[in-house]
Coordinates of C-alpha atoms and ligand atoms in Angstrom, one line a residue:
M11 CA 7.9 -9.6 -3.3
S12 CA 4.8 -8.4 -1.8
N13 CA 3.8 -11.5 -0.1
A14 CA 6.6 -11.1 2.4
I15 CA 5.4 -7.7 3.2
L16 CA 1.8 -8.5 3.4
S17 CA 2.5 -11.6 5.4
E18 CA 4.5 -9.4 7.8
L19 CA 1.6 -6.6 8.0
F20 CA -1.0 -9.2 8.9
G21 CA 1.4 -10.7 11.4
Q22 CA 1.9 -7.3 13.0
M23 CA -1.6 -6.6 13.1
A24 CA -2.0 -9.9 15.3
E25 CA 0.8 -9.0 17.5
V26 CA -0.6 -5.3 18.4
M27 CA -4.2 -6.7 18.9
E28 CA -3.1 -9.2 21.3
I29 CA -1.1 -6.7 23.2
L30 CA -4.4 -4.5 23.2
G31 CA -5.6 -7.4 24.9
E32 CA -8.2 -7.8 22.1
D33 CA -10.4 -10.9 20.9
R34 CA -8.7 -14.2 20.8
F35 CA -10.0 -15.5 17.7
R36 CA -9.5 -12.4 15.9
V37 CA -5.9 -12.3 16.5
N38 CA -5.6 -16.1 15.3
T39 CA -7.4 -14.9 12.0
Y40 CA -4.8 -12.6 11.5
R41 CA -2.3 -14.8 12.6
K42 CA -3.5 -17.5 10.1
V43 CA -4.0 -15.2 7.0
S44 CA -0.2 -14.3 7.8
R45 CA 1.0 -17.4 7.5
I46 CA -1.4 -18.7 4.5
I47 CA -0.1 -15.7 2.5
G48 CA 4.0 -16.4 3.5
D49 CA 3.1 -19.9 2.2
I50 CA 1.8 -18.5 -1.2
P51 CA 4.3 -19.4 -3.7
V52 CA 3.2 -17.4 -6.5
E53 CA 2.3 -13.3 -6.1
V54 CA -1.0 -12.7 -4.2
G55 CA -1.9 -9.5 -6.7
M56 CA -2.3 -12.3 -9.5
L57 CA -4.1 -14.6 -7.3
L58 CA -6.8 -11.7 -6.3
E59 CA -6.7 -11.1 -9.8
S60 CA -8.0 -14.6 -10.9
G61 CA -10.2 -14.6 -7.9
R62 CA -8.6 -17.6 -6.7
L63 CA -7.6 -15.6 -3.4
A64 CA -11.3 -15.4 -2.5
E65 CA -11.8 -19.3 -2.6
T66 CA -8.6 -19.9 -0.5
P67 CA -10.0 -21.6 2.8
G68 CA -8.6 -19.0 5.9
I69 CA -9.4 -15.8 3.9
G70 CA -12.2 -14.6 4.5
K71 CA -14.1 -11.0 3.1
S72 CA -12.5 -8.6 5.8
S73 CA -8.7 -10.3 5.1
L74 CA -9.4 -9.9 1.2
A75 CA -10.5 -6.3 1.2
K76 CA -7.5 -5.7 3.4
I77 CA -5.4 -7.8 0.8
E78 CA -7.1 -5.3 -2.0
E79 CA -6.1 -2.4 -0.2
F80 CA -2.1 -3.0 0.3
I81 CA -2.5 -4.2 -3.8
K82 CA -3.6 -1.2 -4.9
T83 CA -2.5 1.6 -2.3
G84 CA 0.7 -0.1 -1.1
S85 CA -0.4 0.0 2.9
I86 CA -3.7 -0.9 5.0
T87 CA -5.8 1.4 6.7
A88 CA -6.3 -1.0 10.0
H89 CA -3.0 -1.8 9.9
R90 CA -1.6 1.9 10.4
E91 CA -4.1 2.6 12.9
L92 CA -3.6 -0.3 14.9
L93 CA 0.0 0.7 14.8
A94 CA -1.0 3.8 15.9
K95 CA -2.3 2.8 19.0
I96 CA 1.1 1.6 20.6
P97 CA 4.8 2.9 20.4
G98 CA 6.4 1.0 17.7
S99 CA 9.2 -0.3 19.7
L100 CA 6.6 -2.2 21.8
L101 CA 7.1 -5.0 19.3
D102 CA 10.7 -5.3 19.9
L103 CA 9.8 -6.7 23.3
L104 CA 7.8 -9.5 22.0
K105 CA 11.1 -11.1 20.3
I106 CA 12.8 -11.3 23.9
P107 CA 12.5 -15.4 24.9
G108 CA 10.1 -15.3 27.6
M109 CA 8.0 -12.5 26.8
G110 CA 4.6 -13.2 25.7
P111 CA 2.1 -10.4 24.3
K112 CA 0.8 -11.0 28.0
G113 CA 3.9 -9.9 29.5
V114 CA 4.4 -7.1 27.1
K115 CA 0.9 -5.7 27.8
A116 CA 1.8 -6.0 31.8
V117 CA 4.9 -4.0 31.7
Y118 CA 3.3 -1.4 29.1
E119 CA 0.1 -0.7 31.2
K120 CA 1.5 -0.9 34.6
L121 CA 5.0 0.4 34.0
K122 CA 4.8 2.3 31.1
V123 CA 7.7 0.5 29.7
T124 CA 7.9 1.0 25.7
S125 CA 11.3 -0.1 24.6
I126 CA 14.1 -2.6 25.6
P127 CA 16.2 -0.1 27.1
E128 CA 13.3 0.7 29.1
L129 CA 12.7 -2.8 30.1
K130 CA 16.1 -2.8 31.2
E131 CA 15.7 0.2 33.3
V132 CA 12.8 -1.3 35.5
I133 CA 14.7 -4.8 35.5
A134 CA 17.8 -2.7 37.2
T135 CA 15.4 -0.6 39.5
G136 CA 13.5 -3.7 41.0
A137 CA 10.2 -2.6 39.6
L138 CA 9.5 -5.3 37.4
A139 CA 10.7 -8.1 40.1
K140 CA 7.6 -6.3 42.3
L141 CA 5.0 -6.4 39.6
P142 CA 2.3 -9.0 39.7
G143 CA 3.1 -12.1 37.9
F144 CA 6.7 -11.5 37.6
G145 CA 8.9 -11.8 40.5
E146 CA 13.0 -11.8 40.9
K147 CA 13.5 -15.2 39.3
K148 CA 11.3 -14.2 36.0
A149 CA 12.6 -10.3 35.8
A150 CA 16.1 -12.2 35.9
A151 CA 15.3 -14.8 33.1
I152 CA 13.9 -11.7 30.9
L153 CA 17.3 -9.9 31.6
R154 CA 19.0 -12.6 30.1
G155 CA 16.7 -13.2 27.3
I156 CA 17.4 -9.4 26.3
D157 CA 21.1 -10.2 26.5
F158 CA 20.6 -13.5 24.5
L159 CA 18.4 -11.5 22.0
E160 CA 21.3 -8.8 21.7
K161 CA 23.9 -11.2 20.7
S162 CA 21.9 -13.3 18.4
T163 CA 20.7 -13.3 14.7
G164 CA 17.5 -14.6 15.3
R165 CA 16.5 -17.8 14.0
I166 CA 19.0 -20.4 13.4
R167 CA 20.0 -22.8 10.6
L168 CA 18.4 -26.8 10.7
D169 CA 22.2 -28.0 11.5
Q170 CA 22.9 -26.2 14.2
A171 CA 19.6 -26.7 15.9
A172 CA 20.5 -30.2 15.3
E173 CA 24.3 -30.0 16.6
A174 CA 22.8 -28.3 19.9
A175 CA 20.2 -30.7 20.1
E176 CA 23.1 -33.8 20.3
I177 CA 24.9 -31.8 22.7
V178 CA 21.9 -32.1 24.9
V179 CA 20.8 -35.3 24.4
A180 CA 24.4 -36.6 25.3
S181 CA 24.1 -34.8 28.3
V182 CA 20.8 -36.0 29.6
R183 CA 21.6 -39.5 28.2
C184 CA 24.4 -40.0 30.8
L185 CA 21.9 -39.6 33.5
S186 CA 20.3 -43.1 32.5
E187 CA 20.2 -45.3 29.8
D188 CA 16.1 -46.1 30.1
L189 CA 15.3 -42.5 29.2
T190 CA 13.1 -41.7 26.0
I191 CA 14.7 -38.6 24.9
R192 CA 13.5 -37.1 21.5
S193 CA 13.3 -33.7 19.8
A194 CA 10.1 -31.7 19.2
G195 CA 9.2 -28.4 18.1
S196 CA 10.6 -26.8 14.5
L197 CA 13.6 -29.1 14.6
R198 CA 11.5 -32.4 14.4
R199 CA 9.3 -31.0 12.0
R200 CA 12.8 -30.0 10.1
R201 CA 11.6 -26.5 9.3
D202 CA 14.6 -24.6 7.2
T203 CA 15.1 -21.9 10.1
I204 CA 14.8 -22.8 14.2
G205 CA 13.7 -20.3 16.7
D206 CA 14.6 -22.8 19.7
V207 CA 15.3 -26.1 20.2
D208 CA 12.6 -28.5 22.1
I209 CA 13.7 -31.6 23.8
L210 CA 11.5 -34.1 25.7
V211 CA 12.3 -36.6 27.7
G212 CA 10.1 -39.4 29.0
C213 CA 11.1 -40.6 32.0
G214 CA 9.3 -43.5 33.8
Q215 CA 5.4 -44.1 34.9
G216 CA 4.4 -40.7 36.6
G217 CA 7.7 -39.3 35.6
Q218 CA 9.1 -41.0 38.6
A219 CA 12.7 -40.8 37.0
S220 CA 12.0 -37.2 36.2
G221 CA 14.4 -36.5 39.2
G222 CA 17.9 -35.0 37.9
V223 CA 16.8 -34.2 34.1
V224 CA 16.5 -30.9 34.2
E225 CA 19.9 -30.6 36.3
A226 CA 21.6 -32.9 33.8
F227 CA 20.8 -30.5 31.3
T228 CA 21.7 -27.8 32.9
K229 CA 25.0 -29.0 34.5
G230 CA 25.8 -30.4 31.3
P231 CA 28.8 -29.3 29.0
N232 CA 28.4 -26.3 26.9
V233 CA 25.6 -24.5 28.9
K234 CA 26.4 -20.9 28.7
E235 CA 23.7 -19.5 30.8
I236 CA 20.7 -21.1 32.6
L237 CA 17.5 -19.5 31.5
A238 CA 15.1 -21.3 34.2
S239 CA 15.4 -24.5 36.3
G240 CA 12.5 -26.0 37.4
A241 CA 11.6 -29.4 38.4
T242 CA 10.3 -30.7 35.0
K243 CA 11.2 -28.1 32.7
G244 CA 14.4 -26.3 32.0
S245 CA 15.9 -23.8 29.6
A246 CA 19.5 -22.7 28.6
I247 CA 22.0 -21.5 26.2
I248 CA 24.0 -23.9 24.4
E249 CA 27.3 -23.0 23.1
T250 CA 27.7 -24.9 19.6
S251 CA 30.3 -24.7 17.3
T252 CA 29.0 -22.2 15.1
C253 CA 26.2 -19.9 17.5
D254 CA 24.6 -19.9 20.6
V255 CA 21.1 -21.9 20.6
Q256 CA 18.2 -21.6 23.5
V257 CA 17.5 -25.0 24.2
D258 CA 14.3 -26.3 26.0
V259 CA 13.8 -29.4 28.1
R260 CA 10.6 -31.1 29.6
A261 CA 10.5 -34.0 31.4
V262 CA 7.2 -36.1 31.4
G263 CA 6.0 -39.3 32.6
L264 CA 5.7 -42.0 30.0
E265 CA 2.1 -42.4 30.6
S266 CA 1.4 -38.9 28.8
F267 CA 4.9 -38.9 26.3
A268 CA 3.0 -39.5 23.4
S269 CA 0.4 -36.4 24.1
A270 CA 3.3 -34.4 24.9
W271 CA 5.5 -35.1 22.1
Q272 CA 2.5 -34.6 19.5
Y273 CA 1.6 -31.0 21.6
F274 CA 5.2 -29.9 21.8
T275 CA 6.2 -30.9 18.1
G276 CA 3.5 -28.3 16.7
S277 CA 3.2 -26.3 14.8
Q278 CA 1.1 -24.3 17.0
A279 CA -1.6 -24.1 13.9
H280 CA -1.4 -27.6 13.4
N281 CA -2.4 -28.3 17.2
V282 CA -5.1 -25.9 16.9
R283 CA -6.9 -27.7 14.3
L284 CA -6.5 -30.8 16.0
R285 CA -8.0 -29.2 19.3
E286 CA -10.8 -28.1 17.5
I287 CA -11.6 -31.3 16.1
A288 CA -11.4 -32.9 19.6
A289 CA -13.5 -30.4 20.6
K290 CA -16.5 -31.2 18.0
A291 CA -16.1 -35.0 19.4
G292 CA -16.3 -33.8 22.6
L293 CA -12.9 -34.6 23.5
K294 CA -10.4 -32.6 25.1
L295 CA -6.8 -32.8 23.4
N296 CA -3.7 -31.3 25.5
E297 CA 0.1 -32.1 26.3
Y298 CA -1.2 -34.3 29.2
G299 CA -3.8 -36.6 27.1
L300 CA -6.7 -37.1 25.4
F301 CA -9.6 -37.2 27.6
K302 CA -13.6 -37.7 27.4
G303 CA -14.9 -35.6 30.4
E304 CA -12.8 -36.5 33.4
K305 CA -11.4 -39.8 31.7
A306 CA -8.0 -40.1 29.6
I307 CA -8.5 -42.3 26.6
P308 CA -5.2 -44.5 26.3
V309 CA -3.1 -43.3 24.0
G310 CA 0.4 -44.9 23.6
S311 CA 1.5 -43.3 20.9
E312 CA 1.3 -40.1 18.4
R313 CA -0.7 -42.8 15.8
D314 CA -3.1 -43.6 18.8
I315 CA -4.2 -39.7 19.2
Y316 CA -4.8 -38.9 15.3
E317 CA -6.8 -42.4 14.9
E318 CA -8.5 -41.6 18.0
L319 CA -9.6 -38.1 16.3
G320 CA -10.4 -39.7 12.9
L321 CA -7.4 -39.2 11.2
V322 CA -4.6 -41.1 9.9
Y323 CA -1.3 -40.4 11.4
I324 CA 0.4 -37.1 10.1
A325 CA 4.3 -36.9 10.1
P326 CA 5.7 -34.2 11.8
V327 CA 7.1 -32.8 8.5
L328 CA 3.7 -32.2 7.4
R329 CA 2.3 -30.6 10.7
E330 CA 2.0 -26.8 9.5
D331 CA -2.0 -26.6 8.8
R332 CA -1.2 -26.3 5.2
G333 CA -4.1 -28.9 4.2
E334 CA -2.8 -31.9 5.8
I335 CA -5.3 -32.6 8.0
E336 CA -7.8 -32.5 5.5
A337 CA -6.1 -34.8 3.6
A338 CA -6.0 -37.2 6.4
K339 CA -9.6 -37.1 6.8
S340 CA -10.1 -37.8 3.4
G341 CA -7.4 -40.3 3.1
A342 CA -5.6 -38.3 0.4
L343 CA -2.0 -37.7 2.2
P344 CA 1.1 -39.0 0.5
V345 CA 3.2 -41.4 1.4
L346 CA 6.5 -39.5 2.0
V347 CA 9.8 -39.6 0.2
E348 CA 12.4 -41.3 2.6
F349 CA 16.1 -41.2 2.7
A350 CA 16.2 -45.2 2.1
E351 CA 14.6 -44.7 -1.2
I352 CA 17.4 -41.9 -2.4
K353 CA 19.6 -44.0 -4.9
G354 CA 21.9 -41.7 -5.3
D355 CA 23.5 -38.3 -5.1
L356 CA 23.6 -36.0 -7.7
H357 CA 25.7 -32.9 -6.8
M358 CA 28.8 -32.6 -5.8
H359 CA 32.7 -31.0 -5.8
T360 CA 36.0 -32.4 -6.3
V361 CA 39.4 -30.9 -5.8
A362 CA 39.1 -30.5 -9.6
S363 CA 37.3 -27.1 -8.5
D364 CA 36.5 -25.9 -4.8
G365 CA 36.0 -29.7 -3.3
D366 CA 38.5 -31.1 -0.5
C367 CA 38.2 -34.7 -2.0
S368 CA 39.2 -37.1 -4.8
I369 CA 36.3 -38.7 -7.2
E370 CA 37.3 -41.7 -5.5
A371 CA 36.9 -40.7 -2.1
L372 CA 33.7 -39.5 -2.9
A373 CA 32.8 -42.8 -4.6
E374 CA 33.9 -44.7 -1.3
A375 CA 31.8 -42.9 0.9
A376 CA 28.8 -42.8 -1.1
A377 CA 29.1 -46.7 -1.7
E378 CA 29.2 -47.3 2.1
M379 CA 26.2 -45.2 2.4
G380 CA 24.3 -47.7 0.0
Y381 CA 24.0 -45.7 -3.3
E382 CA 23.6 -46.9 -6.4
Y383 CA 25.6 -43.9 -8.1
I384 CA 26.8 -40.6 -7.5
C385 CA 27.1 -37.9 -10.3
I386 CA 30.3 -35.5 -9.8
T387 CA 29.2 -32.0 -10.8
D388 CA 32.3 -29.3 -10.4
H389 CA 31.7 -25.8 -11.6
S390 CA 32.5 -24.5 -14.8
H391 CA 34.9 -22.1 -15.8
S392 CA 33.1 -18.9 -15.4
S393 CA 33.5 -19.7 -11.6
A394 CA 36.7 -18.7 -11.3
I395 CA 36.6 -18.3 -7.7
A396 CA 35.4 -21.6 -7.1
G397 CA 38.4 -23.1 -9.1
G398 CA 35.6 -24.0 -12.2
L399 CA 37.3 -26.3 -14.7
S400 CA 38.3 -25.2 -18.3
A401 CA 36.6 -27.3 -21.0
G402 CA 39.5 -28.9 -21.6
Q403 CA 39.7 -29.8 -17.9
L404 CA 36.2 -31.1 -17.7
A405 CA 36.7 -33.4 -21.0
R406 CA 39.8 -34.8 -19.2
Q407 CA 37.5 -35.6 -16.2
I408 CA 34.9 -37.2 -18.0
K409 CA 37.8 -39.7 -19.5
Q410 CA 39.0 -40.3 -16.0
I411 CA 35.2 -40.7 -14.6
R412 CA 34.7 -43.3 -17.7
K413 CA 37.9 -45.1 -16.7
L414 CA 37.0 -45.2 -12.9
N415 CA 33.9 -46.8 -13.8
D416 CA 35.7 -49.8 -15.6
K417 CA 37.8 -50.2 -12.4
T418 CA 35.6 -50.2 -9.4
G419 CA 32.2 -51.3 -10.4
C420 CA 30.4 -51.2 -6.8
I421 CA 29.2 -48.0 -7.7
T422 CA 28.3 -45.9 -10.7
I423 CA 30.2 -42.7 -11.3
L424 CA 28.2 -40.4 -13.6
A425 CA 30.0 -37.7 -15.2
G426 CA 28.1 -34.2 -14.7
S427 CA 28.8 -30.4 -14.5
E428 CA 27.6 -27.5 -12.4
V429 CA 27.6 -25.1 -15.4
D430 CA 27.3 -21.2 -14.7
I431 CA 24.2 -19.4 -16.2
L432 CA 25.7 -16.6 -17.9
A433 CA 24.6 -13.2 -17.7
D434 CA 22.3 -13.7 -21.0
G435 CA 21.4 -17.1 -20.0
S436 CA 23.3 -19.2 -22.0
M437 CA 25.5 -21.9 -21.0
D438 CA 29.7 -21.4 -19.7
F439 CA 30.1 -24.6 -21.8
E440 CA 29.6 -25.4 -25.8
N441 CA 26.6 -28.0 -26.2
E442 CA 29.1 -30.5 -27.8
L443 CA 31.0 -30.7 -24.4
L444 CA 27.8 -30.8 -22.5
A445 CA 26.2 -33.8 -24.9
E446 CA 29.3 -36.1 -23.2
L447 CA 27.8 -35.3 -19.9
D448 CA 25.3 -37.8 -17.8
F449 CA 23.8 -35.2 -16.3
V450 CA 23.9 -31.1 -16.3
I451 CA 23.2 -29.0 -13.3
A452 CA 22.7 -25.6 -14.2
S453 CA 23.1 -22.5 -11.7
I454 CA 23.2 -18.9 -11.2
H455 CA 26.5 -18.0 -9.3
S456 CA 26.3 -14.1 -10.3
G457 CA 24.1 -10.7 -10.8
L458 CA 22.0 -12.5 -8.0
A459 CA 20.9 -9.0 -6.9
G460 CA 19.6 -8.5 -10.7
D461 CA 16.1 -7.8 -11.4
R462 CA 13.2 -10.0 -11.6
S463 CA 12.8 -10.1 -15.2
R464 CA 16.3 -10.9 -15.6
V465 CA 17.3 -13.3 -13.3
T466 CA 13.9 -15.1 -14.3
M467 CA 15.2 -14.8 -18.0
R468 CA 18.3 -16.4 -17.3
T469 CA 16.8 -19.3 -15.9
L470 CA 14.1 -19.9 -18.1
K471 CA 16.6 -19.7 -21.0
A472 CA 18.9 -22.3 -19.3
M473 CA 16.1 -24.7 -19.3
D474 CA 15.7 -24.2 -22.9
N475 CA 19.2 -26.0 -23.3
P476 CA 18.4 -29.7 -24.3
Y477 CA 21.5 -30.7 -22.3
V478 CA 20.2 -29.0 -19.0
N479 CA 18.8 -31.2 -17.0
C480 CA 18.4 -29.4 -13.2
I481 CA 18.4 -25.9 -12.1
G482 CA 20.8 -25.5 -9.3
H483 CA 19.6 -23.6 -5.8
P484 CA 16.6 -22.2 -8.0
S485 CA 16.5 -19.3 -5.5
G486 CA 20.1 -18.4 -4.3
R487 CA 19.5 -17.8 -1.1
L488 CA 21.8 -18.3 1.6
I489 CA 20.0 -18.9 5.0
G490 CA 20.7 -15.9 7.3
R491 CA 23.2 -14.5 4.9
R492 CA 21.6 -13.7 1.8
E493 CA 17.8 -13.1 0.6
A494 CA 16.8 -15.3 -2.2
M495 CA 17.0 -14.0 -5.6
D496 CA 13.6 -11.8 -6.9
I497 CA 13.0 -14.5 -9.0
D498 CA 9.5 -15.6 -10.7
M499 CA 9.2 -18.9 -9.2
A500 CA 5.9 -20.0 -10.7
A501 CA 7.4 -18.9 -14.2
V502 CA 10.4 -21.2 -13.1
I503 CA 8.1 -24.3 -12.0
D504 CA 6.2 -23.9 -15.0
H505 CA 8.6 -23.8 -17.7
A506 CA 10.3 -26.7 -16.1
A507 CA 7.4 -28.8 -16.5
Q508 CA 7.5 -27.7 -20.1
T509 CA 10.8 -28.8 -20.4
H510 CA 11.5 -31.7 -18.8
T511 CA 14.0 -30.1 -16.2
A512 CA 14.1 -30.9 -12.9
L513 CA 14.8 -28.4 -9.8
E514 CA 17.3 -28.9 -7.2
V515 CA 16.2 -29.3 -3.8
N516 CA 20.0 -28.6 -2.3
A517 CA 20.0 -30.2 0.8
N518 CA 22.9 -28.2 2.4
P519 CA 21.2 -26.4 5.8
W520 CA 22.4 -23.3 4.5
R521 CA 20.4 -23.1 1.3
L522 CA 17.5 -25.6 1.4
D523 CA 16.9 -24.3 -1.9
L524 CA 14.2 -25.2 -3.5
K525 CA 12.5 -24.6 -0.1
D526 CA 9.2 -26.7 1.1
T527 CA 6.5 -24.5 -0.2
H528 CA 8.5 -24.2 -3.7
C529 CA 8.9 -27.9 -3.9
R530 CA 5.0 -28.1 -3.2
T531 CA 4.2 -26.0 -6.1
A532 CA 6.7 -27.8 -8.3
I533 CA 5.6 -31.3 -7.5
E534 CA 1.8 -30.3 -8.1
A535 CA 3.1 -28.9 -11.6
G536 CA 4.6 -32.4 -12.5
V537 CA 8.1 -31.2 -11.7
K538 CA 11.0 -33.7 -10.4
L539 CA 13.0 -32.8 -7.7
A540 CA 16.4 -33.4 -7.6
I541 CA 18.0 -33.7 -4.1
G542 CA 21.6 -33.0 -4.0
T543 CA 23.9 -32.2 -1.0
D544 CA 26.1 -29.8 -3.4
A545 CA 28.8 -32.0 -0.9
H546 CA 32.4 -30.3 -1.2
S547 CA 33.9 -33.5 1.0
T548 CA 32.9 -36.9 2.0
A549 CA 31.4 -35.5 5.1
G550 CA 28.9 -33.3 2.7
L551 CA 27.4 -36.2 1.1
G552 CA 25.6 -37.0 4.9
L553 CA 23.9 -33.6 4.4
M554 CA 21.3 -35.6 2.2
G555 CA 18.6 -36.0 5.2
F556 CA 17.8 -32.1 5.5
G557 CA 17.0 -32.1 1.7
V558 CA 14.9 -35.3 2.0
A559 CA 13.1 -33.8 4.7
T560 CA 12.8 -30.3 2.9
A561 CA 11.1 -32.2 0.0
A562 CA 9.0 -34.1 2.4
R563 CA 8.0 -30.9 4.1
G564 CA 6.5 -30.1 0.0
W565 CA 4.8 -33.1 0.2
A566 CA 7.0 -34.9 -1.8
R567 CA 6.6 -38.8 -2.7
Q568 CA 9.1 -41.2 -4.0
D569 CA 7.8 -40.7 -7.4
D570 CA 8.2 -36.6 -7.5
V571 CA 12.2 -37.4 -6.7
L572 CA 14.6 -37.9 -9.5
N573 CA 17.5 -39.5 -7.6
C574 CA 14.6 -42.1 -6.4
L575 CA 15.4 -43.8 -9.7
G576 CA 17.9 -46.1 -10.7
A577 CA 20.9 -44.8 -12.9
A578 CA 19.2 -46.6 -16.0
K579 CA 15.8 -44.9 -15.6
L580 CA 17.9 -41.3 -14.6
K581 CA 19.8 -41.7 -17.7
A582 CA 16.5 -42.1 -19.6
F583 CA 15.3 -39.0 -18.0
V584 CA 18.1 -37.2 -19.3
K585 CA 17.7 -38.7 -22.9
K586 CA 14.0 -37.7 -23.0
K587 CA 14.7 -33.9 -22.9
R588 CA 17.7 -34.4 -25.5
Q589 CA 15.2 -36.1 -27.7
S590 CA 12.4 -34.0 -27.0
L591 CA 13.9 -30.3 -27.8
Ligands
DGT608 P1 10.4 -22.2 16.9 O1 11.1 -22.5 17.8 O2 10.0 -20.8 16.5 O3 11.6 -22.6 15.4 O4 8.9 -22.8 16.4 P2 8.5 -24.3 17.2 O5 7.2 -24.9 16.6 O6 9.5 -25.0 17.7 O7 7.7 -23.4 18.5 P3 8.0 -23.5 20.2 O8 9.2 -23.8 20.4 O9 7.8 -21.9 20.5 O10 7.1 -24.4 20.8 C1 7.0 -25.7 20.3 C2 5.7 -26.7 20.3 O11 5.1 -26.1 21.2 C3 5.0 -25.5 19.3 O12 5.2 -25.9 18.0 C4 3.8 -26.0 19.4 C5 3.5 -26.0 21.3 N1 3.3 -24.6 21.9 C6 4.3 -24.2 22.8 N2 3.6 -22.9 22.6 C7 2.0 -23.1 22.7 C8 1.1 -22.2 22.4 O13 0.8 -21.3 23.4 N3 -0.1 -22.9 22.2 C9 0.0 -23.8 21.6 N4 -1.2 -24.3 20.8 N5 1.1 -24.4 21.5 C10 2.1 -24.3 21.6
CA609 CA1 11.1 -24.6 19.4
CA610 CA1 10.6 -24.0 23.0
ZN611 ZN1 27.5 -27.0 -6.3

């Protein structure tokens, strides 16, 4: 757990330094270290001990010393000293949409504002509006930002962001069929959580058709509040079926669409690297284009931009500055797995446990999606609240599935189970019954708050069972609701590789578990990923794309994904483990 704290400490140091107006380069260094640590799937302390941390690109001597200090003492002197320079509540101001470090610095220095309540106060008295660089409009926007912050829970799930994007795309689309409307930002990169939704609209040469785009957006349905509304840029709060979402819309001329799309897709860290490469080549890259001196180099697509910079095209899901730029230089980028290569869905529930649909309905819907097979994985009997099947019920379901296969023929239905991993790491069904199944997922559904050694032991022991083919939602996180278990993921991945056990990428946007960085570590260890939707209805089968994107964010190729195999090869995978243990 120390990685998360360390990452936060470095992030905070960057924020405080930025407010204090310190050197940008140093600020960026801290921010980068924060991100690198946040991405590392194993305990930083272990890396430090083995000397591998010192070799990690982006971690310099002084950062290393601070990390060492933290591991030894639990805190960082430089962090404490920095924090002592500003009131702690000042950091809250940074979370307000529309308030950057510059704004925070200004209200702090000029108006002595140190907290959100004090900021509200200077907005109410009109003092903020009079401050140079602010004005009435901006002050009002900040007030709405505060309101939004106070009501929102912070970052939202991918499905919530996708819903908001759909609403906005539809309202802009009403204006004209000719507009190029694309999502950008973290939504396009398919991050597991989204801060705000970014939409880019390409409207004719020179942006001649941009008139009305922002208006169409802000006057569209579900707009709860307009935060900003200019000629080419608008920002509003959109009400979705589950939450409020901030959406930014920008209109650009088609001639700069490619560079704007690249720029606003981010990530910021990826873009910083690209601009460095451009600068080294004597070029300038920004949201308006790629320039040599005053002259624009024509770029008709993102691919053109990357190629002009001597790189191969980098897919949005990889744009996190996690080594993709180096790989693009050396031609080592993976060919990422795609939805079209998925041959079946390995995780779903029927009415027999807590699902809403019959086996037949799921099979029919899956056949329509073009799948070769599905695997029915209802809960086991210890999952009482989820209507888990008794051993007898499962035995009957297996028979039912075999019969259905003889009848339908258009899609193969595999008999599986999502078996509970019990408190001692044993399985909820006897091995004789598990042996009858085609594919077995083992999941922890209780005792998730258990200590690290316990939840890790349970998971490792489950993998030792020759009939367990996959660990379901290995970390147990529920985004925005429940933290991941304190589990030794490095040990889990290592053991999965040794026991021919796949790890699930649960495609449900509440879970996305394994998460991207863990997918990457698993792949590097030679572990197969099993992408499953955990569908509880036919509609749930449609979540597969979120899982594929998460695997791709972990650099997964077709070969890394178990359910890119046909049914026969999948059965061979199962057989291999049964024979080897
Ligand atoms: P989010 O919204 O927190 O989930 O993450 P993003 O990546 O969508 O970030 P956002 O919405 O602030 O900005 C969208 C993209 O625009 C971002 O990924 C890169 C670009 N961008 C925005 N502001 C800046 C900036 O100040 N510097 C740089 N280099 N890029 C920026
Ligand atoms: Ca965003
Ligand atoms: Ca944004
Ligand atoms: Zn499930």
